Amino acid sequence: MLAEPFNWHPGMWKMLTVAMCVALLGCLQAQELQGHVSIILLGATGDLAKKYLWQGLFQLYLDEAGRGHSFSFHGAALTAPKQGQELMAKALESLSCPKDMEPSHCAEHKDQFLQLSRYHQLKTAEDYQALNKDIEAQLQPAGLREAGRIFYFSVPPFAYADIARNINSSCRPGPGAWLRVVLEKPFGHDHLSAQQLATELRSFFQEEEMYRVDHYLGKQAVAQILPFRDQNRKALDGLWNRHHVERVEIIMKETVDAEGRTSFYEEYGVIRDVLQNHLTEILTLVAMELPHSVSSVEAVLRHKLRLFQALRGLQRASAVVGQYQAYSEQVRRELQKLDSFHSLTPTFAGVLVHVDNLRWEGVPFILMSGKALDERVGYARILFKNQACCVQSEKHWAAAQSQCLPRQLVFYIGHGDLGSPAVLVSRNLFRPSLPSSWKEVEGPPGLRLFGSPLSSYYAYSPVQERDAYSILLSHIYHGRKDSFITTENLLASWGFWTPLLESLAHTAPRLYPGGAENGHLLDFEFSSGQLFFSQQQPEQLVPGPGSASMPSDFQVLRAKYRESPLVSAWSEELISKLATDIEATAVQAVRHFGQFHLALSGGSSPVALFQQLATAHYGFPWAHTHLWLVDERCVPLSDPESNFQGLQAHLLQHVRVPYLNIHPMPVHLQQRLCAEEDHGAQLYAREISTLVANSSFDLVLLGMGTDGHTASLFPQSPTGLDGEQLVVLTTSPSQPHRRMSLSLPLINRAKKVAVLVMGRMKREITMLVSRVGHDPKKWPISGVLPHSGQLVWYMDYDAFLG
């Protein structure tokens, strides 16, 4: 049976026609109203602009021209107009089109791009005002509405503030148009300078207006890490953790050296140039918890910041550094240094990173980069544990499928033997899922990567390879912020790296010849949370006469100080020696008495010791150890100022001490802090008397303040220096003033007392105390002398020798 034809009413035709016209007009208006975009490239005649940025802007024009926006491109620099125009014209000569574009179309587009590009000298406030008038003059005759402006800062960071001030005062677009400011690294030299630069920029621009470029985030293999993890959640959920991952390697090797760039390199070095930014960003993408939506910029940032909070603090022993042999000579030549000058700037670094969370606990993350190495290559490699045991011989293993073969996942950033970006997944892991913009490839026969033939991987490469800057410029144009560094992200990264950089400031890097001649000289190993070179350095590579003696040239010094044994060394060796001595004392106490009672001081000096005990002393009898505090500030135990909080952050969360064996001082009772009527000191004294035989600790760790105080026993204050009280409330000259402390009589009951003194600022008090007698009211530290135990002083060379 046929359906009856629908009977259209004439009025309905009219309504439909009007609706279609309105919709079509709306579409046309929407396209028209997208308006004009002005792109201003500052530093338009520099190396980065010539190599990447002009080509990236041309690619942006090819992709977006005719899609609703009109464009103008403004090259700017300090150079005078005529010379600047010539330099810019020369840079634009090398523009190229995609391979699949007809030569005639390419020539046409290049001509259009050149006509839209002009040069400006931007040196004074008046120059910026003239630029603004020029942009507005382009809009008015054509009746164009301004959509927005992009300012790309391809200039040194010291110029940022002046440029930002001029843009903010003279070159902001009018109401309804957006402003996007693109900033190139380096973003500071350490945490403090990064913070200062961020504060300065925030006074001119809003956070959403700033796009900090790390061009590695535009590289196709790096940009694929989060989407790959998201698209393969089902396969990776059970594998992406400490139970299955053996280690993670994040590598960027270069064959070129720093010649021609030594002024930059002397200030920054390889860690600031590569590890703090490029490799750290890759680390976060690999190790962060996967948000529900990887396309949510806010969620990704939130998870990145959580990862930074979980990163274990870096120590000097977390890194090995090197420098190619010709570097110092290049610096002397380029920077006019004296012939005797030897640079300490590293051109090679390997760093061991640990993530202290449930997913990654114990998994080593190796970050490594260097110049003048044997190959140019970059990758992030996740090596999985091989827990299979194959009974049959290797000749019977299924090709590429056997569980006894290596299992790895590699985000191959580029160059090297493969030559292009790729994602490699061992065939004995799983078949991955990738977007249609990636294709499966076979590669040249016989090619081996990471110890396996390429045929043993599922290998994928982009259908169309694109330059990182072209991708990032497209994201900036479209207002996508997922490939850029926020202020929070930046400061978190500098907060992580700055302590290591400070500890390496005076370390002599290992010299290496460069290229294939390096051999195994830079190979390194990791053990007990530390990195070290596998080979001893040959004598001929050591700097000649005139080079400064370094910490590694000295051995631990044994002597006497105030009639008691003194151990002195450079800080790292000293901490290692003290940790070893504490472990030996603990093992002996547990062997004889079944338990070990250790009282620890707070402050900054013991932090390195806590970290050493946590990461390098697996034989420590933590299960039989009782931990006590020597002193405590009268703040809640969760307060960052709390000594217990420092102990928790740097030691307790990394070792397994029974809950009942941890004894924080009761400074916070009845919702009050150190109130006399709460009897907190008496409670702690009673707990000590109950659990510690004869109230005699096996070991007490003390420090010495610059005023001669120890524990929280201060000069000119008799509290706690004598009498029967075991624990006392005292007053500090610095905030927070109220403290709780073990008394001097209780400290002197200990079987062993170790006094740790570190840093140049302790040199003066060290000399002074060496000459004074027993005068605890003036110098409380002078009253430390165990009745029947041993006192040992541990001083680093800075404190002992100055």
mmCIF file with all atom_site columns, C-alpha atoms in Angstrom, residues 228-336:
data_model
loop_
_atom_site.group_PDB
_atom_site.id
_atom_site.type_symbol
_atom_site.label_atom_id
_atom_site.label_alt_id
_atom_site.label_comp_id
_atom_site.label_asym_id
_atom_site.label_entity_id
_atom_site.label_seq_id
_atom_site.pdbx_PDB_ins_code
_atom_site.Cartn_x
_atom_site.Cartn_y
_atom_site.Cartn_z
_atom_site.occupancy
_atom_site.B_iso_or_equiv
_atom_site.pdbx_formal_charge
_atom_site.auth_seq_id
_atom_site.auth_comp_id
_atom_site.auth_asym_id
_atom_site.auth_atom_id
_atom_site.pdbx_PDB_model_num
ATOM 1   C CA . PHE A 1 228 ? 47.967 6.713  23.090 1.00 0.00 ? 228 PHE A CA 1
ATOM 2   C CA . ARG A 1 229 ? 47.598 5.996  26.800 1.00 0.00 ? 229 ARG A CA 1
ATOM 3   C CA . ASP A 1 230 ? 43.955 7.032  26.608 1.00 0.00 ? 230 ASP A CA 1
ATOM 4   C CA . GLN A 1 231 ? 43.135 5.031  23.485 1.00 0.00 ? 231 GLN A CA 1
ATOM 5   C CA . ASN A 1 232 ? 44.855 1.914  24.881 1.00 0.00 ? 232 ASN A CA 1
ATOM 6   C CA . ARG A 1 233 ? 43.594 2.174  28.473 1.00 0.00 ? 233 ARG A CA 1
ATOM 7   C CA . LYS A 1 234 ? 42.264 -1.371 28.488 1.00 0.00 ? 234 LYS A CA 1
ATOM 8   C CA . ALA A 1 235 ? 45.616 -2.902 27.482 1.00 0.00 ? 235 ALA A CA 1
ATOM 9   C CA . LEU A 1 236 ? 47.767 -0.576 29.604 1.00 0.00 ? 236 LEU A CA 1
ATOM 10  C CA . ASP A 1 237 ? 45.730 -0.436 32.821 1.00 0.00 ? 237 ASP A CA 1
ATOM 11  C CA . GLY A 1 238 ? 47.285 -3.599 34.199 1.00 0.00 ? 238 GLY A CA 1
ATOM 12  C CA . LEU A 1 239 ? 50.798 -2.913 32.857 1.00 0.00 ? 239 LEU A CA 1
ATOM 13  C CA . TRP A 1 240 ? 51.433 0.792  33.595 1.00 0.00 ? 240 TRP A CA 1
ATOM 14  C CA . ASN A 1 241 ? 52.767 0.372  37.144 1.00 0.00 ? 241 ASN A CA 1
ATOM 15  C CA . ARG A 1 242 ? 55.678 -0.697 39.353 1.00 0.00 ? 242 ARG A CA 1
ATOM 16  C CA . HIS A 1 243 ? 54.673 -4.360 39.215 1.00 0.00 ? 243 HIS A CA 1
ATOM 17  C CA . HIS A 1 244 ? 55.316 -4.563 35.472 1.00 0.00 ? 244 HIS A CA 1
ATOM 18  C CA . VAL A 1 245 ? 57.588 -1.658 34.465 1.00 0.00 ? 245 VAL A CA 1
ATOM 19  C CA . GLU A 1 246 ? 61.300 -2.284 34.973 1.00 0.00 ? 246 GLU A CA 1
ATOM 20  C CA . ARG A 1 247 ? 62.430 1.236  34.083 1.00 0.00 ? 247 ARG A CA 1
ATOM 21  C CA . VAL A 1 248 ? 61.705 4.271  31.936 1.00 0.00 ? 248 VAL A CA 1
ATOM 22  C CA . GLU A 1 249 ? 64.348 6.003  29.789 1.00 0.00 ? 249 GLU A CA 1
ATOM 23  C CA . ILE A 1 250 ? 63.798 9.535  28.433 1.00 0.00 ? 250 ILE A CA 1
ATOM 24  C CA . ILE A 1 251 ? 66.657 10.416 26.127 1.00 0.00 ? 251 ILE A CA 1
ATOM 25  C CA . MET A 1 252 ? 67.783 13.219 23.843 1.00 0.00 ? 252 MET A CA 1
ATOM 26  C CA . LYS A 1 253 ? 71.220 12.812 22.249 1.00 0.00 ? 253 LYS A CA 1
ATOM 27  C CA . GLU A 1 254 ? 72.920 15.290 19.916 1.00 0.00 ? 254 GLU A CA 1
ATOM 28  C CA . THR A 1 255 ? 76.016 14.972 17.726 1.00 0.00 ? 255 THR A CA 1
ATOM 29  C CA . VAL A 1 256 ? 76.574 18.746 17.469 1.00 0.00 ? 256 VAL A CA 1
ATOM 30  C CA . ASP A 1 257 ? 78.511 20.654 20.102 1.00 0.00 ? 257 ASP A CA 1
ATOM 31  C CA . ALA A 1 258 ? 77.894 24.135 21.551 1.00 0.00 ? 258 ALA A CA 1
ATOM 32  C CA . GLU A 1 259 ? 80.262 26.018 19.242 1.00 0.00 ? 259 GLU A CA 1
ATOM 33  C CA . GLY A 1 260 ? 78.805 29.440 18.439 1.00 0.00 ? 260 GLY A CA 1
ATOM 34  C CA . ARG A 1 261 ? 76.393 29.175 21.399 1.00 0.00 ? 261 ARG A CA 1
ATOM 35  C CA . THR A 1 262 ? 78.801 29.090 24.329 1.00 0.00 ? 262 THR A CA 1
ATOM 36  C CA . SER A 1 263 ? 77.545 32.402 25.763 1.00 0.00 ? 263 SER A CA 1
ATOM 37  C CA . PHE A 1 264 ? 74.111 30.781 26.155 1.00 0.00 ? 264 PHE A CA 1
ATOM 38  C CA . TYR A 1 265 ? 75.510 27.432 27.246 1.00 0.00 ? 265 TYR A CA 1
ATOM 39  C CA . GLU A 1 266 ? 77.803 28.894 29.912 1.00 0.00 ? 266 GLU A CA 1
ATOM 40  C CA . GLU A 1 267 ? 74.736 30.388 31.579 1.00 0.00 ? 267 GLU A CA 1
ATOM 41  C CA . TYR A 1 268 ? 72.422 27.402 31.236 1.00 0.00 ? 268 TYR A CA 1
ATOM 42  C CA . GLY A 1 269 ? 74.176 24.081 30.552 1.00 0.00 ? 269 GLY A CA 1
ATOM 43  C CA . VAL A 1 270 ? 72.507 20.859 29.479 1.00 0.00 ? 270 VAL A CA 1
ATOM 44  C CA . ILE A 1 271 ? 70.241 20.388 32.519 1.00 0.00 ? 271 ILE A CA 1
ATOM 45  C CA . ARG A 1 272 ? 68.588 23.799 32.158 1.00 0.00 ? 272 ARG A CA 1
ATOM 46  C CA . ASP A 1 273 ? 68.621 23.582 28.352 1.00 0.00 ? 273 ASP A CA 1
ATOM 47  C CA . VAL A 1 274 ? 67.039 20.133 27.951 1.00 0.00 ? 274 VAL A CA 1
ATOM 48  C CA . LEU A 1 275 ? 66.241 18.173 31.124 1.00 0.00 ? 275 LEU A CA 1
ATOM 49  C CA . GLN A 1 276 ? 64.365 20.829 33.126 1.00 0.00 ? 276 GLN A CA 1
ATOM 50  C CA . ASN A 1 277 ? 61.934 21.414 30.250 1.00 0.00 ? 277 ASN A CA 1
ATOM 51  C CA . HIS A 1 278 ? 61.790 18.959 27.320 1.00 0.00 ? 278 HIS A CA 1
ATOM 52  C CA . LEU A 1 279 ? 62.562 15.753 29.196 1.00 0.00 ? 279 LEU A CA 1
ATOM 53  C CA . THR A 1 280 ? 60.605 16.750 32.298 1.00 0.00 ? 280 THR A CA 1
ATOM 54  C CA . GLU A 1 281 ? 57.507 17.402 30.187 1.00 0.00 ? 281 GLU A CA 1
ATOM 55  C CA . ILE A 1 282 ? 57.830 13.927 28.664 1.00 0.00 ? 282 ILE A CA 1
ATOM 56  C CA . LEU A 1 283 ? 58.290 12.487 32.163 1.00 0.00 ? 283 LEU A CA 1
ATOM 57  C CA . THR A 1 284 ? 55.003 14.044 33.291 1.00 0.00 ? 284 THR A CA 1
ATOM 58  C CA . LEU A 1 285 ? 53.128 12.727 30.239 1.00 0.00 ? 285 LEU A CA 1
ATOM 59  C CA . VAL A 1 286 ? 54.414 9.196  30.849 1.00 0.00 ? 286 VAL A CA 1
ATOM 60  C CA . ALA A 1 287 ? 54.064 9.067  34.638 1.00 0.00 ? 287 ALA A CA 1
ATOM 61  C CA . MET A 1 288 ? 51.039 11.243 35.499 1.00 0.00 ? 288 MET A CA 1
ATOM 62  C CA . GLU A 1 289 ? 47.735 9.651  36.374 1.00 0.00 ? 289 GLU A CA 1
ATOM 63  C CA . LEU A 1 290 ? 45.506 9.623  33.309 1.00 0.00 ? 290 LEU A CA 1
ATOM 64  C CA . PRO A 1 291 ? 42.589 12.043 33.690 1.00 0.00 ? 291 PRO A CA 1
ATOM 65  C CA . HIS A 1 292 ? 39.095 10.968 32.671 1.00 0.00 ? 292 HIS A CA 1
ATOM 66  C CA . SER A 1 293 ? 39.357 13.310 29.679 1.00 0.00 ? 293 SER A CA 1
ATOM 67  C CA . VAL A 1 294 ? 42.822 13.871 28.200 1.00 0.00 ? 294 VAL A CA 1
ATOM 68  C CA . SER A 1 295 ? 41.402 16.741 26.128 1.00 0.00 ? 295 SER A CA 1
ATOM 69  C CA . SER A 1 296 ? 40.660 18.755 29.287 1.00 0.00 ? 296 SER A CA 1
ATOM 70  C CA . VAL A 1 297 ? 43.528 21.249 29.681 1.00 0.00 ? 297 VAL A CA 1
ATOM 71  C CA . GLU A 1 298 ? 42.607 21.885 33.334 1.00 0.00 ? 298 GLU A CA 1
ATOM 72  C CA . ALA A 1 299 ? 42.472 18.166 34.211 1.00 0.00 ? 299 ALA A CA 1
ATOM 73  C CA . VAL A 1 300 ? 45.819 17.438 32.531 1.00 0.00 ? 300 VAL A CA 1
ATOM 74  C CA . LEU A 1 301 ? 47.474 20.345 34.378 1.00 0.00 ? 301 LEU A CA 1
ATOM 75  C CA . ARG A 1 302 ? 45.990 19.193 37.684 1.00 0.00 ? 302 ARG A CA 1
ATOM 76  C CA . HIS A 1 303 ? 47.395 15.679 37.210 1.00 0.00 ? 303 HIS A CA 1
ATOM 77  C CA . LYS A 1 304 ? 50.787 17.032 36.132 1.00 0.00 ? 304 LYS A CA 1
ATOM 78  C CA . LEU A 1 305 ? 51.042 19.127 39.294 1.00 0.00 ? 305 LEU A CA 1
ATOM 79  C CA . ARG A 1 306 ? 50.149 16.096 41.429 1.00 0.00 ? 306 ARG A CA 1
ATOM 80  C CA . LEU A 1 307 ? 52.986 14.203 39.778 1.00 0.00 ? 307 LEU A CA 1
ATOM 81  C CA . PHE A 1 308 ? 55.456 17.001 40.593 1.00 0.00 ? 308 PHE A CA 1
ATOM 82  C CA . GLN A 1 309 ? 54.382 16.701 44.244 1.00 0.00 ? 309 GLN A CA 1
ATOM 83  C CA . ALA A 1 310 ? 55.180 12.970 44.144 1.00 0.00 ? 310 ALA A CA 1
ATOM 84  C CA . LEU A 1 311 ? 58.693 13.367 42.680 1.00 0.00 ? 311 LEU A CA 1
ATOM 85  C CA . ARG A 1 312 ? 61.420 12.492 45.150 1.00 0.00 ? 312 ARG A CA 1
ATOM 86  C CA . GLY A 1 313 ? 63.830 15.373 45.763 1.00 0.00 ? 313 GLY A CA 1
ATOM 87  C CA . LEU A 1 314 ? 67.058 15.205 43.757 1.00 0.00 ? 314 LEU A CA 1
ATOM 88  C CA . GLN A 1 315 ? 70.457 15.026 45.456 1.00 0.00 ? 315 GLN A CA 1
ATOM 89  C CA . ARG A 1 316 ? 73.974 15.438 44.101 1.00 0.00 ? 316 ARG A CA 1
ATOM 90  C CA . ALA A 1 317 ? 74.206 11.639 43.894 1.00 0.00 ? 317 ALA A CA 1
ATOM 91  C CA . SER A 1 318 ? 71.107 11.554 41.647 1.00 0.00 ? 318 SER A CA 1
ATOM 92  C CA . ALA A 1 319 ? 73.163 12.773 38.667 1.00 0.00 ? 319 ALA A CA 1
ATOM 93  C CA . VAL A 1 320 ? 76.304 12.237 36.640 1.00 0.00 ? 320 VAL A CA 1
ATOM 94  C CA . VAL A 1 321 ? 77.635 15.090 34.498 1.00 0.00 ? 321 VAL A CA 1
ATOM 95  C CA . GLY A 1 322 ? 80.179 15.385 31.710 1.00 0.00 ? 322 GLY A CA 1
ATOM 96  C CA . GLN A 1 323 ? 81.699 17.945 29.367 1.00 0.00 ? 323 GLN A CA 1
ATOM 97  C CA . TYR A 1 324 ? 83.202 17.364 25.911 1.00 0.00 ? 324 TYR A CA 1
ATOM 98  C CA . GLN A 1 325 ? 86.914 18.156 25.882 1.00 0.00 ? 325 GLN A CA 1
ATOM 99  C CA . ALA A 1 326 ? 86.873 21.006 23.370 1.00 0.00 ? 326 ALA A CA 1
ATOM 100 C CA . TYR A 1 327 ? 84.205 22.973 25.263 1.00 0.00 ? 327 TYR A CA 1
ATOM 101 C CA . SER A 1 328 ? 86.462 25.016 27.567 1.00 0.00 ? 328 SER A CA 1
ATOM 102 C CA . GLU A 1 329 ? 88.648 26.023 24.637 1.00 0.00 ? 329 GLU A CA 1
ATOM 103 C CA . GLN A 1 330 ? 85.536 27.131 22.701 1.00 0.00 ? 330 GLN A CA 1
ATOM 104 C CA . VAL A 1 331 ? 84.435 29.216 25.699 1.00 0.00 ? 331 VAL A CA 1
ATOM 105 C CA . ARG A 1 332 ? 87.894 30.802 26.033 1.00 0.00 ? 332 ARG A CA 1
ATOM 106 C CA . ARG A 1 333 ? 87.852 31.711 22.339 1.00 0.00 ? 333 ARG A CA 1
ATOM 107 C CA . GLU A 1 334 ? 84.243 32.932 22.040 1.00 0.00 ? 334 GLU A CA 1
ATOM 108 C CA . LEU A 1 335 ? 83.996 34.705 25.385 1.00 0.00 ? 335 LEU A CA 1
ATOM 109 C CA . GLN A 1 336 ? 87.622 35.970 25.548 1.00 0.00 ? 336 GLN A CA 1
#
